[in-house]
mmCIF file of C-alpha atoms in Angstrom:
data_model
loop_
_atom_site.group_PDB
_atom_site.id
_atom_site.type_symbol
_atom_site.label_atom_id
_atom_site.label_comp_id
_atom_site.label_asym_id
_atom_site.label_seq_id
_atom_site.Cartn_x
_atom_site.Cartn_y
_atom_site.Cartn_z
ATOM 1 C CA UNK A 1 206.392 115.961 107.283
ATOM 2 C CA UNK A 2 209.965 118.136 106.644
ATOM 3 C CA UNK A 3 209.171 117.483 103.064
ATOM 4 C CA UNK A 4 205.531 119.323 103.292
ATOM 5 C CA UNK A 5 206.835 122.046 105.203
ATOM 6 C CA UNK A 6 210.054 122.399 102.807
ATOM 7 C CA UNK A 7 207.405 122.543 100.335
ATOM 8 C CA UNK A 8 204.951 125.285 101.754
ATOM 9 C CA UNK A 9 208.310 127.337 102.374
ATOM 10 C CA UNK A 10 209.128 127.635 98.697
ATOM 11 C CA UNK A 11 205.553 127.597 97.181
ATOM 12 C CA UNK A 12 205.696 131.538 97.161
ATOM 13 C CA UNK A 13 208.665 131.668 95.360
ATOM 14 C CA UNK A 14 207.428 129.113 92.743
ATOM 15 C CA UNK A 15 204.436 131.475 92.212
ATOM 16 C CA UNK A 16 206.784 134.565 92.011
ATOM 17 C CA UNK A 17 208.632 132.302 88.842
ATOM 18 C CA UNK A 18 205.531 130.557 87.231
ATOM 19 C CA UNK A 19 204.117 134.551 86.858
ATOM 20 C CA UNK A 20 207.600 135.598 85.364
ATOM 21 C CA UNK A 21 207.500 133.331 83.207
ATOM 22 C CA UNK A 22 203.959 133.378 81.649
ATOM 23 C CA UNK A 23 204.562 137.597 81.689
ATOM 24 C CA UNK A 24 207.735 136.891 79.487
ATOM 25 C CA UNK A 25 206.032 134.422 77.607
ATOM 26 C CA UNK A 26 203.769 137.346 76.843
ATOM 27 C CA UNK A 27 206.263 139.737 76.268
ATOM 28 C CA UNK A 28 207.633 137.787 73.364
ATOM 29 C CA UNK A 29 204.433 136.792 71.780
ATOM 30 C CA UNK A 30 203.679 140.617 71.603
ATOM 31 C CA UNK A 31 206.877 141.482 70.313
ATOM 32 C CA UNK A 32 206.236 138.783 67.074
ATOM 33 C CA UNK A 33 203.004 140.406 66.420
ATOM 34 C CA UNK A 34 202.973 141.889 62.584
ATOM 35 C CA UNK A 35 203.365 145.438 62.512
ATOM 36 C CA UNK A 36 200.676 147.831 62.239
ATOM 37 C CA UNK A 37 199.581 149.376 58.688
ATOM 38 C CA UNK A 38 201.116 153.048 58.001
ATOM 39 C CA UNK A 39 198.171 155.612 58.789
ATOM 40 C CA UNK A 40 197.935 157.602 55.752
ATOM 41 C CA UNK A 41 198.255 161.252 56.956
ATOM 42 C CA UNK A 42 197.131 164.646 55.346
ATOM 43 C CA UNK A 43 197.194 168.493 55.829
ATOM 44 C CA UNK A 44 195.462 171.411 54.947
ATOM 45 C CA UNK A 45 195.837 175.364 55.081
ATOM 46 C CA UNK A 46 193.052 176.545 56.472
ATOM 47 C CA UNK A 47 193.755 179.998 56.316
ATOM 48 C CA UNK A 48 194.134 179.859 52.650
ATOM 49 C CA UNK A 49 191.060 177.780 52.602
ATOM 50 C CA UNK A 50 189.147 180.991 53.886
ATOM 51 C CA UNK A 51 190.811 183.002 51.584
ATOM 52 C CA UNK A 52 189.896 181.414 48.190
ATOM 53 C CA UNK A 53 186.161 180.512 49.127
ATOM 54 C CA UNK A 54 183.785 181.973 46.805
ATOM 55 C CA UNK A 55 180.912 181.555 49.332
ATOM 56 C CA UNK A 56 183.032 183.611 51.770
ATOM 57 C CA UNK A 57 183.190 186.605 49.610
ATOM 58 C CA UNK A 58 179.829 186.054 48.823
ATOM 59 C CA UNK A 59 179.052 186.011 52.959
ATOM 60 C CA UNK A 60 181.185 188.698 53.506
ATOM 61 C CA UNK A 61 179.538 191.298 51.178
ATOM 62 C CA UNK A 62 176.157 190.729 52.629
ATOM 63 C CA UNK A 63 177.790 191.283 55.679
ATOM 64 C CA UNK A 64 179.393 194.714 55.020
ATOM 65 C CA UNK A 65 175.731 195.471 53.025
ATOM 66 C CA UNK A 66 174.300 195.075 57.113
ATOM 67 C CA UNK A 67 177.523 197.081 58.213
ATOM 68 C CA UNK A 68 176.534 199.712 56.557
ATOM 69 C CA UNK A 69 172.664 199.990 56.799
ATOM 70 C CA UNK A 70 173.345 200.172 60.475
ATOM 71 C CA UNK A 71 176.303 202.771 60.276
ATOM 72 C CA UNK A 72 173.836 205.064 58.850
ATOM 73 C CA UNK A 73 171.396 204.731 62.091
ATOM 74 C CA UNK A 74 174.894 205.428 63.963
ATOM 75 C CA UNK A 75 175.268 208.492 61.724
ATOM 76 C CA UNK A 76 171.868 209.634 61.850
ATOM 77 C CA UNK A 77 172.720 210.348 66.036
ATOM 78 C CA UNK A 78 175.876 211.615 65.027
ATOM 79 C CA UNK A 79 174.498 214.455 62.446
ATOM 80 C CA UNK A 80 172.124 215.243 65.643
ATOM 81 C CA UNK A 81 175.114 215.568 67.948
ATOM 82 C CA UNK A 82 176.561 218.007 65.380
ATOM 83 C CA UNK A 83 173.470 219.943 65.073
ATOM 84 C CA UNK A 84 173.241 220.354 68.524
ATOM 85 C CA UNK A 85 177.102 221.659 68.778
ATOM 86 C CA UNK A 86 176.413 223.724 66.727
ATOM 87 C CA UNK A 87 173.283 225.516 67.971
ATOM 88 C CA UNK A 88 175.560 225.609 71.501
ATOM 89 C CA UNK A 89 177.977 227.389 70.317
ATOM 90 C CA UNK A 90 176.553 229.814 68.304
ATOM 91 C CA UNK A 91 172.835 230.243 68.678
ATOM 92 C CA UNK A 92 172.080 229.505 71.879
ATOM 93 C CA UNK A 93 173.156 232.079 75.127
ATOM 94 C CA UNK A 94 175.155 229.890 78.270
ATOM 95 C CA UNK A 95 173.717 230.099 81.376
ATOM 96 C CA UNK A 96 169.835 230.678 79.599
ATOM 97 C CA UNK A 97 166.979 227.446 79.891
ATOM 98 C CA UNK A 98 167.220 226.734 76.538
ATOM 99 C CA UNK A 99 170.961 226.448 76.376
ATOM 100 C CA UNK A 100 170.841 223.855 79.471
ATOM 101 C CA UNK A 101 167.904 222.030 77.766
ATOM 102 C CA UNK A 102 170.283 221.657 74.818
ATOM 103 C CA UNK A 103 173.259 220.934 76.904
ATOM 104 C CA UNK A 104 171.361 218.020 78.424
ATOM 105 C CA UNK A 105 170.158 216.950 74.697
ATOM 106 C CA UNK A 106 174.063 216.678 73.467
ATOM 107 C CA UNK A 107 174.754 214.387 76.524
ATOM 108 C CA UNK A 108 172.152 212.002 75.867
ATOM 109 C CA UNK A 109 172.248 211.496 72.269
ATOM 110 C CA UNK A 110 176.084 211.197 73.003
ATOM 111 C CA UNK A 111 175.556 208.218 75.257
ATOM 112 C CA UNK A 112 173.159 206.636 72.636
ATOM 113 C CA UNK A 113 175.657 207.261 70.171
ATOM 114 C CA UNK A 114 178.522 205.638 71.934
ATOM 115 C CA UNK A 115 176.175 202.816 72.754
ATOM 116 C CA UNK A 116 175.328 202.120 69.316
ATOM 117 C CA UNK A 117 178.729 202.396 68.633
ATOM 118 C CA UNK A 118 179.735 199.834 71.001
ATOM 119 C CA UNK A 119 176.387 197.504 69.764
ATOM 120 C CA UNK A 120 177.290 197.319 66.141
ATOM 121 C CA UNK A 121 181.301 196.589 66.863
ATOM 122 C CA UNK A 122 179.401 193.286 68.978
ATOM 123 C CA UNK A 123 176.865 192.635 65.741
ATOM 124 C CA UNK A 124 179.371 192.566 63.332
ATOM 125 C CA UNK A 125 181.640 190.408 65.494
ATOM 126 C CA UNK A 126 179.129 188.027 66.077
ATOM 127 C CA UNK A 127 177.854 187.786 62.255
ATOM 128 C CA UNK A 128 181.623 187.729 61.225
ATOM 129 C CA UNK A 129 181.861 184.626 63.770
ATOM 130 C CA UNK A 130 178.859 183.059 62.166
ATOM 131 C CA UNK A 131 180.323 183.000 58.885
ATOM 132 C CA UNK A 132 183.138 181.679 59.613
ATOM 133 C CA UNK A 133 181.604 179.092 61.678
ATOM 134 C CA UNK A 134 179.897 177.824 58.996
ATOM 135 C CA UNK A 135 182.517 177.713 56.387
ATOM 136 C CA UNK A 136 184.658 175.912 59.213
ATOM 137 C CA UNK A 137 181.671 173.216 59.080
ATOM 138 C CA UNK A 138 181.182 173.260 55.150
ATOM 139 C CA UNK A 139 185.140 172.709 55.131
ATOM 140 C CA UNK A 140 185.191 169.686 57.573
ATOM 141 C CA UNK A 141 182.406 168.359 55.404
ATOM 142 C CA UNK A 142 184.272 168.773 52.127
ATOM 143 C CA UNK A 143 187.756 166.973 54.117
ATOM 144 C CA UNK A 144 185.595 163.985 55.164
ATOM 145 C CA UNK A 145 184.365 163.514 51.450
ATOM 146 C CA UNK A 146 188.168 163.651 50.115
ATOM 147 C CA UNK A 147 189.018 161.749 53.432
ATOM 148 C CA UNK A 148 186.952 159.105 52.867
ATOM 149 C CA UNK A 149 187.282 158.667 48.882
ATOM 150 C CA UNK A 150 191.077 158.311 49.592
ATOM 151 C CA UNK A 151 191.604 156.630 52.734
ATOM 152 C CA UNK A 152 192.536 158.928 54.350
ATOM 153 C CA UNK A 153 193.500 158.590 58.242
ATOM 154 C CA UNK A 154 193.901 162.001 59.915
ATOM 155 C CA UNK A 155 194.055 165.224 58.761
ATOM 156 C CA UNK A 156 196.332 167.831 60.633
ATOM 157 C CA UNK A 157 196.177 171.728 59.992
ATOM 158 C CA UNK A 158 199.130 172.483 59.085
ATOM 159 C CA UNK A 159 201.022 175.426 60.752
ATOM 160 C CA UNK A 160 204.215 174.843 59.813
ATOM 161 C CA UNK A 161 204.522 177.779 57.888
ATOM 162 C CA UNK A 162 203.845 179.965 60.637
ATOM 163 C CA UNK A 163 207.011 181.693 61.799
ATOM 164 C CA UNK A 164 207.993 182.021 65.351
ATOM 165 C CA UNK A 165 208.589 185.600 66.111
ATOM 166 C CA UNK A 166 212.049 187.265 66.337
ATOM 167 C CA UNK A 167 212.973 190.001 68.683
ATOM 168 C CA UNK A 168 209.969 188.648 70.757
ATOM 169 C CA UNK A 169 210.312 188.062 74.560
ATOM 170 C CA UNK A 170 211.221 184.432 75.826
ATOM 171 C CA UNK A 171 207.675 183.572 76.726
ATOM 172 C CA UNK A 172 206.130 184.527 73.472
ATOM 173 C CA UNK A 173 208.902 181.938 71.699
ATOM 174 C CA UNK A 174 208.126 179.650 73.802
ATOM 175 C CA UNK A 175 204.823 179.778 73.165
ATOM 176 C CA UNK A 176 204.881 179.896 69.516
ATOM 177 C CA UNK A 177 207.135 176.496 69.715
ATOM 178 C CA UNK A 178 205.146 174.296 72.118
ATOM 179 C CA UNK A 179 201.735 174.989 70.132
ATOM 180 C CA UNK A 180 203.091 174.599 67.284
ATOM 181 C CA UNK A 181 201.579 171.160 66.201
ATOM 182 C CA UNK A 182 203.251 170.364 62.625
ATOM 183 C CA UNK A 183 206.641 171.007 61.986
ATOM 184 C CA UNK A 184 207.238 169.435 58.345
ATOM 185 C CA UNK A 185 205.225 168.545 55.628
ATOM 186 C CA UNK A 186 205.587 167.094 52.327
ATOM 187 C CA UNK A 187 203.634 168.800 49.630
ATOM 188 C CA UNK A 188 202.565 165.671 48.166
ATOM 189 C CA UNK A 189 200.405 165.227 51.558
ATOM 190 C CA UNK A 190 198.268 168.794 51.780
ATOM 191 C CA UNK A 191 194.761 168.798 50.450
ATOM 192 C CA UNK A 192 194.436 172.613 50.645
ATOM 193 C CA UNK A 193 194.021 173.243 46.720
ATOM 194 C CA UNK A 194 191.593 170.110 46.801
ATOM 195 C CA UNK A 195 189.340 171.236 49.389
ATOM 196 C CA UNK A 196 189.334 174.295 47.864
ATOM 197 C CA UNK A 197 188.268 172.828 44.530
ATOM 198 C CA UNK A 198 185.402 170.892 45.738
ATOM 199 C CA UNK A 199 183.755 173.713 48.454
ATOM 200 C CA UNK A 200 183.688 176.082 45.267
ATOM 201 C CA UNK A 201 182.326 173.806 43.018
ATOM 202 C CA UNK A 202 179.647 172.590 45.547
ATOM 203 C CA UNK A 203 178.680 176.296 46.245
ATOM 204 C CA UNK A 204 178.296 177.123 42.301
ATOM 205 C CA UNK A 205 176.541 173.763 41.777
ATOM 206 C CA UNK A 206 172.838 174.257 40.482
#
């Protein structure tokens, strides 16, 4: 009977072993395990991307072709505003019917004008944003293919070339450190020039 009870005494601290032992058992069985294979790694510049894209160009002139068709609406309310100046101060009489008609012909088409104004600044945001949307998907298209043909891992954009700021407040250092998310990179590794190759040649392809 002493021996049972001797036994139930130390059967918690025989469990408290047996599970230190199978964890460290464990432990070295996961520290014998073969290494994993080196991720192949790559960057690009997207900003110089954008810049050498024939299809961009391309996008962009059609864009300022829209720019300006609707500028000349804009104009056409500003050459109405000047007109109406005009007859204010130097055909019409203040104080007189007409002259208040006029007067309250100059504010409106000076609201619509500033309207318009604000209107086409939102357009032309909004179609720049569109192109560059989908030259952003034509590029991620274009890194898969290269990607995928070598083996590729991950690609990183890098921004290692951007400079954080001098005679710029603490915060704004700061800020341009912690965000930064590439700090070196071989040459060897960035597929700018090949991305660029293949999105051009894709867009001139018949």
């Amino acid at each position: 009977m002493p021996d049972i009870k001797r036994f139930s005494a130390l059967f918690p601290a025989m469990l408290v072993l047996a599970a230190a032992i199978a964890w460290q058992a464990g432990a070295n069985t996961a520290s014998q395990r073969p290494p994993a294979q080196p991720t192949a790694v790559a960057t690009i510049d997207i900003v110089k991307i954008f810049e050498q894209l024939n299809e961009r160009t391309v996008l962009e002139n059609q864009l300022d072709e829209r720019r300006k068709a609707r500028q000349s609406q804009l104009e056409e309310v500003n050459r109405q505003i000047r007109a109406i100046q005009e007859d204010l101060e130097t055909t019409l009489k203040p104080g007189t019917d007409a002259y208040k008609e006029r007067v309250r012909e100059f504010m409106e088409q000076r609201a619509v004008a500033e309207a318009r104004r604000t209107a086409l600044e939102q357009i032309i945001s909004i179609d720049r944003g569109a192109v560059r949307r989908q030259l952003y998907e034509k590029m991620r298209e274009a890194v898969t293919k290269i990607a995928d043909r070598d083996s590729i891992d991950i690609v990183l954009f890098d921004d290692s070339g951007f400079e954080v700021p001098s005679n710029a407040s603490d915060n704004d250092v700061f800020r341009a450190i912690v965000t930064k998310g590439v700090i070196y990179t071989h040459p060897t590794v960035d597929l700018t020039q090949r991305v660029i190759t293949l999105m051009n040649n894709e867009y001139t392809a018949p």
